[in-house]
Amino acid sequence: MATLDSSKLPIVRRALHVPSLEEIKDVLARALPGNFAESTVEVVDCPDLTQQPFTLAAPGLGGGTKLLEVGGPPFLTPLVNREKVYDVKTLCQNVNHSGRAFVIGAGAGPWPHFNSNCELIMNISISPSEVKNETRIALVDQKDGKCVQQSLPKTETRFALLSNLFLSEGKPGKVIKVHAKKRTGKDNFITTIRKALAARYTKQLVGLGGTFLLKEGKAHQHIMPDFSITPLNNDADVNKWLNFYDMSAPLIMVGTLVTSETDDLDLRVQHFHSFSHHGEAGHYHDDTTPDTVEYLGYFNVGEALYRIDQPPVALGYGKD
Ligand SMILES: [Zn+2]
């Protein structure tokens, strides 16, 4: 399967509203107590994210911050479009990004590499002299239905179908640190953050990207099995097809959130995938242990959003 030529993909650039980190801190600090018994929000110097417990491919989230939303669920359902294979390395050359490209986020993995559909947990740093590829994928074991996490070789920079990526130069700098413990409300960590920003910025599009640790507790997560041979026509079909798991901390999540789908770009408002050092990886839905759950996140604000290869028709399902 040929990889799509990044220079020929339709790409729409949208400037994002960029509030100060202090302003975002205030918005989040007011909202988190609505869903968590304990919480703190601070503007801090980003810790070195290459170190434990995050183990990302670059140290920070700074420099030329961009959200990239590529493809979408209509390339997966009702039936897969196998032509939709992208290369993150060349994509980053077509979105006015200079310097190192540090890309983290959630999507569908490079099915041609495994001859199977899979989840993508992107975590890669690409500079002219070096590629550091810490990306993982998650597959469903066809024998027993268990989760299989795998690393990708340095040269495998492809993904497929859809993704929500946060691109930066990976530089140190100021970020928003969010710590929350013991969930008392119905909204999970990311939903709480997204709704708070959406309520504050009703007319402007704001996007965040970054990483968070599910430090304690468990999470309800899914892994896509291989492509369905029968059409998936609604969320019920999709949920029957997906494999769901209760995965254990510590899980290292990466992804993006935006304050609105927008009228024209059919954005996915939040999308985070996790990898781990104990073999579990997948798509984050919720924590399942509200009494013991603990989250620690670092986020930065995107300056622009790039909508890449937007599907011609929106589906209205498959974005949970
Ligand atoms: Zn996902």
PDB file of C-alpha atoms and ligand atoms in Angstrom:
ATOM      1  CA  MET A   1       0.000   0.000   0.000  1.00  0.00           C
ATOM      2  CA  ALA A   2       1.513   3.296  -1.102  1.00  0.00           C
ATOM      3  CA  THR A   3       1.719   6.048   1.486  1.00  0.00           C
ATOM      4  CA  LEU A   4      -0.203   9.176   0.530  1.00  0.00           C
ATOM      5  CA  ASP A   5       1.941  12.063  -0.702  1.00  0.00           C
ATOM      6  CA  SER A   6       1.789  14.633   2.112  1.00  0.00           C
ATOM      7  CA  SER A   7       2.389  17.538  -0.270  1.00  0.00           C
ATOM      8  CA  LYS A   8      -0.805  16.652  -2.171  1.00  0.00           C
ATOM      9  CA  LEU A   9      -3.138  16.293   0.796  1.00  0.00           C
ATOM     10  CA  PRO A  10      -5.771  18.975   1.371  1.00  0.00           C
ATOM     11  CA  ILE A  11      -4.632  20.998   4.387  1.00  0.00           C
ATOM     12  CA  VAL A  12      -6.654  23.785   6.016  1.00  0.00           C
ATOM     13  CA  ARG A  13      -4.904  25.994   8.546  1.00  0.00           C
ATOM     14  CA  ARG A  14      -6.961  27.625  11.290  1.00  0.00           C
ATOM     15  CA  ALA A  15      -5.424  30.083  13.724  1.00  0.00           C
ATOM     16  CA  LEU A  16      -6.320  29.188  17.296  1.00  0.00           C
ATOM     17  CA  HIS A  17      -7.123  31.623  20.049  1.00  0.00           C
ATOM     18  CA  VAL A  18      -4.138  31.550  22.407  1.00  0.00           C
ATOM     19  CA  PRO A  19      -5.042  32.585  25.954  1.00  0.00           C
ATOM     20  CA  SER A  20      -2.205  33.095  28.398  1.00  0.00           C
ATOM     21  CA  LEU A  21      -1.312  30.047  30.468  1.00  0.00           C
ATOM     22  CA  GLU A  22      -2.201  32.046  33.573  1.00  0.00           C
ATOM     23  CA  GLU A  23      -5.706  32.643  32.236  1.00  0.00           C
ATOM     24  CA  ILE A  24      -6.151  28.952  31.399  1.00  0.00           C
ATOM     25  CA  LYS A  25      -4.857  28.056  34.838  1.00  0.00           C
ATOM     26  CA  ASP A  26      -7.600  30.146  36.425  1.00  0.00           C
ATOM     27  CA  VAL A  27     -10.306  28.605  34.235  1.00  0.00           C
ATOM     28  CA  LEU A  28      -9.207  25.067  35.089  1.00  0.00           C
ATOM     29  CA  ALA A  29      -8.627  25.759  38.764  1.00  0.00           C
ATOM     30  CA  ARG A  30     -12.258  26.859  39.079  1.00  0.00           C
ATOM     31  CA  ALA A  31     -13.610  23.825  37.186  1.00  0.00           C
ATOM     32  CA  LEU A  32     -11.701  20.854  38.585  1.00  0.00           C
ATOM     33  CA  PRO A  33     -13.313  20.885  42.058  1.00  0.00           C
ATOM     34  CA  GLY A  34     -16.623  20.203  40.281  1.00  0.00           C
ATOM     35  CA  ASN A  35     -15.394  16.698  39.490  1.00  0.00           C
ATOM     36  CA  PHE A  36     -12.417  15.992  41.758  1.00  0.00           C
ATOM     37  CA  ALA A  37     -12.006  16.049  45.546  1.00  0.00           C
ATOM     38  CA  GLU A  38      -8.429  17.326  45.295  1.00  0.00           C
ATOM     39  CA  SER A  39      -6.888  19.374  42.515  1.00  0.00           C
ATOM     40  CA  THR A  40      -4.158  21.887  41.787  1.00  0.00           C
ATOM     41  CA  VAL A  41      -3.402  23.806  38.615  1.00  0.00           C
ATOM     42  CA  GLU A  42      -0.138  25.663  38.134  1.00  0.00           C
ATOM     43  CA  VAL A  43       1.925  27.282  35.417  1.00  0.00           C
ATOM     44  CA  VAL A  44       5.342  25.645  35.693  1.00  0.00           C
ATOM     45  CA  ASP A  45       8.536  25.013  33.768  1.00  0.00           C
ATOM     46  CA  CYS A  46       7.957  21.743  31.986  1.00  0.00           C
ATOM     47  CA  PRO A  47       9.790  18.896  33.686  1.00  0.00           C
ATOM     48  CA  ASP A  48      12.009  16.807  31.415  1.00  0.00           C
ATOM     49  CA  LEU A  49       9.358  14.602  29.813  1.00  0.00           C
ATOM     50  CA  THR A  50      11.981  12.182  28.490  1.00  0.00           C
ATOM     51  CA  GLN A  51      12.417  11.008  32.088  1.00  0.00           C
ATOM     52  CA  GLN A  52      10.222   8.739  34.207  1.00  0.00           C
ATOM     53  CA  PRO A  53       7.324   8.635  34.577  1.00  0.00           C
ATOM     54  CA  PHE A  54       6.521  10.144  31.156  1.00  0.00           C
ATOM     55  CA  THR A  55       9.338   8.722  28.979  1.00  0.00           C
ATOM     56  CA  LEU A  56       8.433  10.804  25.943  1.00  0.00           C
ATOM     57  CA  ALA A  57      10.693  11.310  22.918  1.00  0.00           C
ATOM     58  CA  ALA A  58      11.496  14.981  23.672  1.00  0.00           C
ATOM     59  CA  PRO A  59      11.809  16.997  26.867  1.00  0.00           C
ATOM     60  CA  GLY A  60       9.183  19.738  26.493  1.00  0.00           C
ATOM     61  CA  LEU A  61       5.997  20.860  24.725  1.00  0.00           C
ATOM     62  CA  GLY A  62       7.230  24.216  23.460  1.00  0.00           C
ATOM     63  CA  GLY A  63       7.995  25.826  20.110  1.00  0.00           C
ATOM     64  CA  GLY A  64       5.648  26.281  17.145  1.00  0.00           C
ATOM     65  CA  THR A  65       2.774  24.449  18.828  1.00  0.00           C
ATOM     66  CA  LYS A  66       0.209  22.973  16.455  1.00  0.00           C
ATOM     67  CA  LEU A  67      -2.698  20.586  16.576  1.00  0.00           C
ATOM     68  CA  LEU A  68      -2.943  18.281  13.573  1.00  0.00           C
ATOM     69  CA  GLU A  69      -6.205  16.501  12.908  1.00  0.00           C
ATOM     70  CA  VAL A  70      -5.759  14.014  10.090  1.00  0.00           C
ATOM     71  CA  GLY A  71      -8.540  12.071   8.349  1.00  0.00           C
ATOM     72  CA  GLY A  72     -11.339  10.858  10.587  1.00  0.00           C
ATOM     73  CA  PRO A  73     -13.762   8.073  11.471  1.00  0.00           C
ATOM     74  CA  PRO A  74     -15.378   8.167   7.976  1.00  0.00           C
ATOM     75  CA  PHE A  75     -12.180   6.521   6.680  1.00  0.00           C
ATOM     76  CA  LEU A  76     -12.697   3.638   9.130  1.00  0.00           C
ATOM     77  CA  THR A  77     -16.445   3.190   8.962  1.00  0.00           C
ATOM     78  CA  PRO A  78     -18.799   1.918   7.679  1.00  0.00           C
ATOM     79  CA  LEU A  79     -15.936   0.065   5.942  1.00  0.00           C
ATOM     80  CA  VAL A  80     -12.218   0.831   5.952  1.00  0.00           C
ATOM     81  CA  ASN A  81     -10.557   2.929   3.264  1.00  0.00           C
ATOM     82  CA  ARG A  82      -7.174   1.214   3.012  1.00  0.00           C
ATOM     83  CA  GLU A  83      -5.701   3.982   0.864  1.00  0.00           C
ATOM     84  CA  LYS A  84      -5.525   6.283   3.888  1.00  0.00           C
ATOM     85  CA  VAL A  85      -1.951   5.693   4.993  1.00  0.00           C
ATOM     86  CA  TYR A  86       0.017   8.777   6.006  1.00  0.00           C
ATOM     87  CA  ASP A  87       3.614   9.548   6.971  1.00  0.00           C
ATOM     88  CA  VAL A  88       4.076  11.851   9.946  1.00  0.00           C
ATOM     89  CA  LYS A  89       7.608  12.726   8.864  1.00  0.00           C
ATOM     90  CA  THR A  90       6.530  14.278   5.565  1.00  0.00           C
ATOM     91  CA  LEU A  91       3.320  15.688   7.043  1.00  0.00           C
ATOM     92  CA  CYS A  92       5.376  17.834   9.403  1.00  0.00           C
ATOM     93  CA  GLN A  93       7.188  19.272   6.384  1.00  0.00           C
ATOM     94  CA  ASN A  94       3.883  20.535   4.991  1.00  0.00           C
ATOM     95  CA  VAL A  95       2.522  22.462   7.974  1.00  0.00           C
ATOM     96  CA  ASN A  96       5.048  25.321   8.175  1.00  0.00           C
ATOM     97  CA  HIS A  97       6.938  23.690  11.012  1.00  0.00           C
ATOM     98  CA  SER A  98      10.604  24.397  11.499  1.00  0.00           C
ATOM     99  CA  GLY A  99      13.142  22.832  13.799  1.00  0.00           C
ATOM    100  CA  ARG A 100      12.587  19.568  15.556  1.00  0.00           C
ATOM    101  CA  ALA A 101       9.184  17.934  15.107  1.00  0.00           C
ATOM    102  CA  PHE A 102       8.054  16.363  18.371  1.00  0.00           C
ATOM    103  CA  VAL A 103       4.726  14.667  17.752  1.00  0.00           C
ATOM    104  CA  ILE A 104       2.526  13.010  20.354  1.00  0.00           C
ATOM    105  CA  GLY A 105      -1.039  11.872  20.106  1.00  0.00           C
ATOM    106  CA  ALA A 106      -3.761   9.381  19.316  1.00  0.00           C
ATOM    107  CA  GLY A 107      -4.740   7.712  16.071  1.00  0.00           C
ATOM    108  CA  ALA A 108      -4.793   4.517  14.057  1.00  0.00           C
ATOM    109  CA  GLY A 109      -1.508   2.688  13.598  1.00  0.00           C
ATOM    110  CA  PRO A 110       0.194   1.740  10.332  1.00  0.00           C
ATOM    111  CA  TRP A 111      -1.841  -1.332   9.408  1.00  0.00           C
ATOM    112  CA  PRO A 112       0.482  -2.327   6.510  1.00  0.00           C
ATOM    113  CA  HIS A 113       3.321  -2.837   9.011  1.00  0.00           C
ATOM    114  CA  PHE A 114       1.338  -5.387  11.036  1.00  0.00           C
ATOM    115  CA  ASN A 115      -1.074  -6.447   8.320  1.00  0.00           C
ATOM    116  CA  SER A 116      -3.714  -5.493  10.881  1.00  0.00           C
ATOM    117  CA  ASN A 117      -5.580  -2.501  12.133  1.00  0.00           C
ATOM    118  CA  CYS A 118      -4.190  -1.161  15.439  1.00  0.00           C
ATOM    119  CA  GLU A 119      -4.215   1.776  17.841  1.00  0.00           C
ATOM    120  CA  LEU A 120      -1.496   4.421  17.504  1.00  0.00           C
ATOM    121  CA  ILE A 121       0.157   6.038  20.500  1.00  0.00           C
ATOM    122  CA  MET A 122       2.456   8.457  18.721  1.00  0.00           C
ATOM    123  CA  ASN A 123       5.572   9.643  20.515  1.00  0.00           C
ATOM    124  CA  ILE A 124       8.282  10.634  18.063  1.00  0.00           C
ATOM    125  CA  SER A 125      10.962  13.286  17.758  1.00  0.00           C
ATOM    126  CA  ILE A 126      12.229  14.018  14.258  1.00  0.00           C
ATOM    127  CA  SER A 127      15.159  16.329  13.635  1.00  0.00           C
ATOM    128  CA  PRO A 128      17.400  16.513  10.562  1.00  0.00           C
ATOM    129  CA  SER A 129      20.125  14.548  12.332  1.00  0.00           C
ATOM    130  CA  GLU A 130      18.104  12.097  14.382  1.00  0.00           C
ATOM    131  CA  VAL A 131      14.787  10.287  14.685  1.00  0.00           C
ATOM    132  CA  LYS A 132      13.806   9.103  18.133  1.00  0.00           C
ATOM    133  CA  ASN A 133      10.754   6.919  17.725  1.00  0.00           C
ATOM    134  CA  GLU A 134       9.090   5.940  20.988  1.00  0.00           C
ATOM    135  CA  THR A 135       5.729   5.336  19.320  1.00  0.00           C
ATOM    136  CA  ARG A 136       3.732   2.311  20.446  1.00  0.00           C
ATOM    137  CA  ILE A 137       0.827   0.528  18.855  1.00  0.00           C
ATOM    138  CA  ALA A 138      -1.818  -1.637  20.512  1.00  0.00           C
ATOM    139  CA  LEU A 139      -3.292  -4.697  18.868  1.00  0.00           C
ATOM    140  CA  VAL A 140      -5.846  -7.274  19.894  1.00  0.00           C
ATOM    141  CA  ASP A 141      -4.277 -10.732  20.134  1.00  0.00           C
ATOM    142  CA  GLN A 142      -6.309 -12.834  17.723  1.00  0.00           C
ATOM    143  CA  LYS A 143      -5.853 -15.963  19.853  1.00  0.00           C
ATOM    144  CA  ASP A 144      -7.102 -14.774  23.217  1.00  0.00           C
ATOM    145  CA  GLY A 145      -8.384 -11.214  22.738  1.00  0.00           C
ATOM    146  CA  LYS A 146      -5.720  -9.791  25.045  1.00  0.00           C
ATOM    147  CA  CYS A 147      -3.958  -6.472  24.582  1.00  0.00           C
ATOM    148  CA  VAL A 148      -0.630  -6.508  22.768  1.00  0.00           C
ATOM    149  CA  GLN A 149       1.553  -3.405  22.916  1.00  0.00           C
ATOM    150  CA  GLN A 150       4.451  -3.086  20.476  1.00  0.00           C
ATOM    151  CA  SER A 151       7.089  -0.517  19.648  1.00  0.00           C
ATOM    152  CA  LEU A 152       7.769   0.627  16.107  1.00  0.00           C
ATOM    153  CA  PRO A 153      11.160   0.623  14.421  1.00  0.00           C
ATOM    154  CA  LYS A 154      12.795   4.017  14.027  1.00  0.00           C
ATOM    155  CA  THR A 155      12.061   4.049  10.297  1.00  0.00           C
ATOM    156  CA  GLU A 156       8.331   3.309  10.648  1.00  0.00           C
ATOM    157  CA  THR A 157       6.762   6.760  10.675  1.00  0.00           C
ATOM    158  CA  ARG A 158       3.458   5.871   9.054  1.00  0.00           C
ATOM    159  CA  PHE A 159      -0.027   5.835  10.519  1.00  0.00           C
ATOM    160  CA  ALA A 160      -3.476   5.354   9.017  1.00  0.00           C
ATOM    161  CA  LEU A 161      -7.050   6.629   8.730  1.00  0.00           C
ATOM    162  CA  LEU A 162      -7.233   9.213  11.501  1.00  0.00           C
ATOM    163  CA  SER A 163      -5.196  10.942  14.153  1.00  0.00           C
ATOM    164  CA  ASN A 164      -5.160  13.817  16.621  1.00  0.00           C
ATOM    165  CA  LEU A 165      -1.585  14.971  17.072  1.00  0.00           C
ATOM    166  CA  PHE A 166       0.196  17.682  19.022  1.00  0.00           C
ATOM    167  CA  LEU A 167       3.241  18.999  17.190  1.00  0.00           C
ATOM    168  CA  SER A 168       5.890  21.167  18.817  1.00  0.00           C
ATOM    169  CA  GLU A 169       9.653  21.584  18.761  1.00  0.00           C
ATOM    170  CA  GLY A 170       9.828  19.667  22.037  1.00  0.00           C
ATOM    171  CA  LYS A 171      11.457  22.604  23.760  1.00  0.00           C
ATOM    172  CA  PRO A 172      11.403  23.201  27.499  1.00  0.00           C
ATOM    173  CA  GLY A 173       9.301  26.140  28.661  1.00  0.00           C
ATOM    174  CA  LYS A 174       6.175  27.059  30.547  1.00  0.00           C
ATOM    175  CA  VAL A 175       3.293  24.599  30.587  1.00  0.00           C
ATOM    176  CA  ILE A 176       0.126  24.025  32.572  1.00  0.00           C
ATOM    177  CA  LYS A 177       0.428  21.375  35.240  1.00  0.00           C
ATOM    178  CA  VAL A 178      -2.827  19.793  36.375  1.00  0.00           C
ATOM    179  CA  HIS A 179      -3.029  17.403  39.285  1.00  0.00           C
ATOM    180  CA  ALA A 180      -6.309  15.805  40.328  1.00  0.00           C
ATOM    181  CA  LYS A 181      -7.295  13.052  42.729  1.00  0.00           C
ATOM    182  CA  LYS A 182     -10.457  11.194  43.658  1.00  0.00           C
ATOM    183  CA  ARG A 183     -13.203  11.778  41.125  1.00  0.00           C
ATOM    184  CA  THR A 184     -16.456  12.907  42.685  1.00  0.00           C
ATOM    185  CA  GLY A 185     -18.309  14.032  39.541  1.00  0.00           C
ATOM    186  CA  LYS A 186     -19.249  12.313  36.293  1.00  0.00           C
ATOM    187  CA  ASP A 187     -16.711  13.922  33.980  1.00  0.00           C
ATOM    188  CA  ASN A 188     -13.257  12.425  33.573  1.00  0.00           C
ATOM    189  CA  PHE A 189     -10.021  14.399  33.710  1.00  0.00           C
ATOM    190  CA  ILE A 190      -9.900  15.499  30.072  1.00  0.00           C
ATOM    191  CA  THR A 191     -13.631  16.102  29.749  1.00  0.00           C
ATOM    192  CA  THR A 192     -13.465  18.372  32.799  1.00  0.00           C
ATOM    193  CA  ILE A 193     -10.659  20.393  31.242  1.00  0.00           C
ATOM    194  CA  ARG A 194     -12.298  20.572  27.825  1.00  0.00           C
ATOM    195  CA  LYS A 195     -15.727  21.582  29.108  1.00  0.00           C
ATOM    196  CA  ALA A 196     -14.226  24.293  31.298  1.00  0.00           C
ATOM    197  CA  LEU A 197     -12.392  25.799  28.343  1.00  0.00           C
ATOM    198  CA  ALA A 198     -15.412  25.433  26.041  1.00  0.00           C
ATOM    199  CA  ALA A 199     -17.591  27.268  28.573  1.00  0.00           C
ATOM    200  CA  ARG A 200     -15.065  30.101  28.856  1.00  0.00           C
ATOM    201  CA  TYR A 201     -14.204  30.416  25.152  1.00  0.00           C
ATOM    202  CA  THR A 202     -17.573  30.112  23.464  1.00  0.00           C
ATOM    203  CA  LYS A 203     -16.770  32.114  20.349  1.00  0.00           C
ATOM    204  CA  GLN A 204     -13.112  31.225  19.918  1.00  0.00           C
ATOM    205  CA  LEU A 205     -11.403  27.953  19.160  1.00  0.00           C
ATOM    206  CA  VAL A 206      -8.827  26.943  21.753  1.00  0.00           C
ATOM    207  CA  GLY A 207      -6.744  23.769  21.509  1.00  0.00           C
ATOM    208  CA  LEU A 208      -4.486  22.040  23.994  1.00  0.00           C
ATOM    209  CA  GLY A 209      -2.097  19.156  23.612  1.00  0.00           C
ATOM    210  CA  GLY A 210       0.140  17.273  25.923  1.00  0.00           C
ATOM    211  CA  THR A 211       0.426  14.325  28.193  1.00  0.00           C
ATOM    212  CA  PHE A 212      -1.032  13.039  31.409  1.00  0.00           C
ATOM    213  CA  LEU A 213      -0.357  10.166  33.667  1.00  0.00           C
ATOM    214  CA  LEU A 214      -3.061   7.968  35.112  1.00  0.00           C
ATOM    215  CA  LYS A 215      -1.004   7.630  38.264  1.00  0.00           C
ATOM    216  CA  GLU A 216      -3.324   5.506  40.359  1.00  0.00           C
ATOM    217  CA  GLY A 217      -6.409   3.520  39.525  1.00  0.00           C
ATOM    218  CA  LYS A 218      -7.717   1.930  36.340  1.00  0.00           C
ATOM    219  CA  ALA A 219      -9.059   3.145  33.046  1.00  0.00           C
ATOM    220  CA  HIS A 220     -11.772   1.926  30.689  1.00  0.00           C
ATOM    221  CA  GLN A 221      -9.991   1.721  27.339  1.00  0.00           C
ATOM    222  CA  HIS A 222     -10.534   0.183  23.948  1.00  0.00           C
ATOM    223  CA  ILE A 223      -8.396  -1.343  21.246  1.00  0.00           C
ATOM    224  CA  MET A 224      -9.615  -1.653  17.693  1.00  0.00           C
ATOM    225  CA  PRO A 225      -9.409  -5.208  16.373  1.00  0.00           C
ATOM    226  CA  ASP A 226      -8.610  -5.827  12.715  1.00  0.00           C
ATOM    227  CA  PHE A 227     -10.915  -4.089  10.242  1.00  0.00           C
ATOM    228  CA  SER A 228     -14.530  -5.133  10.278  1.00  0.00           C
ATOM    229  CA  ILE A 229     -15.702  -6.983   7.185  1.00  0.00           C
ATOM    230  CA  THR A 230     -19.296  -6.035   7.933  1.00  0.00           C
ATOM    231  CA  PRO A 231     -20.292  -2.341   7.800  1.00  0.00           C
ATOM    232  CA  LEU A 232     -20.240  -0.403  11.085  1.00  0.00           C
ATOM    233  CA  ASN A 233     -23.212   1.914  10.698  1.00  0.00           C
ATOM    234  CA  ASN A 234     -23.597   3.519  14.122  1.00  0.00           C
ATOM    235  CA  ASP A 235     -22.033   3.782  17.580  1.00  0.00           C
ATOM    236  CA  ALA A 236     -23.698   0.525  18.664  1.00  0.00           C
ATOM    237  CA  ASP A 237     -22.021  -1.343  15.780  1.00  0.00           C
ATOM    238  CA  VAL A 238     -18.686   0.311  16.588  1.00  0.00           C
ATOM    239  CA  ASN A 239     -18.920  -0.572  20.276  1.00  0.00           C
ATOM    240  CA  LYS A 240     -19.764  -4.185  19.477  1.00  0.00           C
ATOM    241  CA  TRP A 241     -16.718  -4.355  17.197  1.00  0.00           C
ATOM    242  CA  LEU A 242     -14.227  -2.714  19.614  1.00  0.00           C
ATOM    243  CA  ASN A 243     -12.466  -4.656  22.373  1.00  0.00           C
ATOM    244  CA  PHE A 244     -12.767  -3.020  25.795  1.00  0.00           C
ATOM    245  CA  TYR A 245     -10.382  -3.398  28.733  1.00  0.00           C
ATOM    246  CA  ASP A 246      -9.886  -2.202  32.277  1.00  0.00           C
ATOM    247  CA  MET A 247      -6.234  -1.097  32.171  1.00  0.00           C
ATOM    248  CA  SER A 248      -4.041  -0.389  35.193  1.00  0.00           C
ATOM    249  CA  ALA A 249      -1.961   2.597  36.203  1.00  0.00           C
ATOM    250  CA  PRO A 250       0.544   3.862  35.450  1.00  0.00           C
ATOM    251  CA  LEU A 251      -0.681   4.749  31.962  1.00  0.00           C
ATOM    252  CA  ILE A 252       1.003   7.512  29.979  1.00  0.00           C
ATOM    253  CA  MET A 253      -1.566   9.336  27.858  1.00  0.00           C
ATOM    254  CA  VAL A 254      -0.905  11.578  24.864  1.00  0.00           C
ATOM    255  CA  GLY A 255      -3.325  13.580  22.750  1.00  0.00           C
ATOM    256  CA  THR A 256      -5.260  16.762  22.105  1.00  0.00           C
ATOM    257  CA  LEU A 257      -8.471  18.565  22.936  1.00  0.00           C
ATOM    258  CA  VAL A 258     -10.322  21.477  21.338  1.00  0.00           C
ATOM    259  CA  THR A 259     -13.216  23.603  22.533  1.00  0.00           C
ATOM    260  CA  SER A 260     -15.507  22.933  19.556  1.00  0.00           C
ATOM    261  CA  GLU A 261     -16.086  20.627  16.593  1.00  0.00           C
ATOM    262  CA  THR A 262     -16.461  23.892  14.591  1.00  0.00           C
ATOM    263  CA  ASP A 263     -19.051  24.407  11.849  1.00  0.00           C
ATOM    264  CA  ASP A 264     -16.836  23.272   9.035  1.00  0.00           C
ATOM    265  CA  LEU A 265     -13.884  21.154  10.193  1.00  0.00           C
ATOM    266  CA  ASP A 266     -15.710  18.275  11.936  1.00  0.00           C
ATOM    267  CA  LEU A 267     -13.090  18.206  14.685  1.00  0.00           C
ATOM    268  CA  ARG A 268     -12.758  15.507  17.300  1.00  0.00           C
ATOM    269  CA  VAL A 269     -13.023  17.450  20.548  1.00  0.00           C
ATOM    270  CA  GLN A 270     -10.808  15.165  22.616  1.00  0.00           C
ATOM    271  CA  HIS A 271      -8.689  12.135  21.849  1.00  0.00           C
ATOM    272  CA  PHE A 272      -6.078  10.568  24.097  1.00  0.00           C
ATOM    273  CA  HIS A 273      -4.306   7.220  23.848  1.00  0.00           C
ATOM    274  CA  SER A 274      -2.016   5.654  26.408  1.00  0.00           C
ATOM    275  CA  PHE A 275       1.035   3.444  26.452  1.00  0.00           C
ATOM    276  CA  SER A 276       2.696   1.882  29.466  1.00  0.00           C
ATOM    277  CA  HIS A 277       5.756   0.004  30.638  1.00  0.00           C
ATOM    278  CA  HIS A 278       3.692  -3.023  31.663  1.00  0.00           C
ATOM    279  CA  GLY A 279       2.289  -4.019  28.280  1.00  0.00           C
ATOM    280  CA  GLU A 280      -1.060  -2.246  28.268  1.00  0.00           C
ATOM    281  CA  ALA A 281      -2.007   0.427  25.736  1.00  0.00           C
ATOM    282  CA  GLY A 282      -5.166   1.787  24.184  1.00  0.00           C
ATOM    283  CA  HIS A 283      -7.775   4.519  23.728  1.00  0.00           C
ATOM    284  CA  TYR A 284      -8.838   6.350  26.887  1.00  0.00           C
ATOM    285  CA  HIS A 285     -12.528   6.617  27.721  1.00  0.00           C
ATOM    286  CA  ASP A 286     -12.763   7.028  31.511  1.00  0.00           C
ATOM    287  CA  ASP A 287     -11.301   5.988  34.801  1.00  0.00           C
ATOM    288  CA  THR A 288     -13.172   3.147  36.511  1.00  0.00           C
ATOM    289  CA  THR A 289     -11.833   3.734  40.035  1.00  0.00           C
ATOM    290  CA  PRO A 290     -13.137   7.163  41.046  1.00  0.00           C
ATOM    291  CA  ASP A 291     -12.201   6.765  44.727  1.00  0.00           C
ATOM    292  CA  THR A 292      -8.556   6.019  44.097  1.00  0.00           C
ATOM    293  CA  VAL A 293      -7.887   7.672  40.752  1.00  0.00           C
ATOM    294  CA  GLU A 294      -5.053  10.166  40.467  1.00  0.00           C
ATOM    295  CA  TYR A 295      -4.030  12.177  37.424  1.00  0.00           C
ATOM    296  CA  LEU A 296      -0.996  14.329  36.664  1.00  0.00           C
ATOM    297  CA  GLY A 297      -0.892  16.230  33.374  1.00  0.00           C
ATOM    298  CA  TYR A 298       1.245  18.728  31.473  1.00  0.00           C
ATOM    299  CA  PHE A 299      -0.327  20.667  28.624  1.00  0.00           C
ATOM    300  CA  ASN A 300       0.490  23.497  26.263  1.00  0.00           C
ATOM    301  CA  VAL A 301      -1.713  25.674  24.068  1.00  0.00           C
ATOM    302  CA  GLY A 302      -1.706  25.238  20.309  1.00  0.00           C
ATOM    303  CA  GLU A 303      -1.105  28.308  18.151  1.00  0.00           C
ATOM    304  CA  ALA A 304      -2.729  26.835  15.061  1.00  0.00           C
ATOM    305  CA  LEU A 305      -4.752  23.855  13.981  1.00  0.00           C
ATOM    306  CA  TYR A 306      -4.161  22.014  10.719  1.00  0.00           C
ATOM    307  CA  ARG A 307      -7.070  20.011   9.341  1.00  0.00           C
ATOM    308  CA  ILE A 308      -5.490  17.503   7.015  1.00  0.00           C
ATOM    309  CA  ASP A 309      -7.378  15.326   4.535  1.00  0.00           C
ATOM    310  CA  GLN A 310     -10.751  16.026   6.098  1.00  0.00           C
ATOM    311  CA  PRO A 311     -13.269  13.339   5.042  1.00  0.00           C
ATOM    312  CA  PRO A 312     -15.789  14.755   2.549  1.00  0.00           C
ATOM    313  CA  VAL A 313     -18.793  13.698   4.610  1.00  0.00           C
ATOM    314  CA  ALA A 314     -19.072  13.741   8.411  1.00  0.00           C
ATOM    315  CA  LEU A 315     -20.564  10.643  10.021  1.00  0.00           C
ATOM    316  CA  GLY A 316     -21.916  11.793  13.361  1.00  0.00           C
ATOM    317  CA  TYR A 317     -20.584   8.688  15.154  1.00  0.00           C
ATOM    318  CA  GLY A 318     -17.290   7.039  16.036  1.00  0.00           C
ATOM    319  CA  LYS A 319     -15.813  10.018  17.907  1.00  0.00           C
ATOM    320  CA  ASP A 320     -16.216   8.841  21.523  1.00  0.00           C
TER     321      ASP A 320
HETATM  322 ZN    ZN B   1      -8.630   6.530  19.692  1.00  0.00          ZN
END
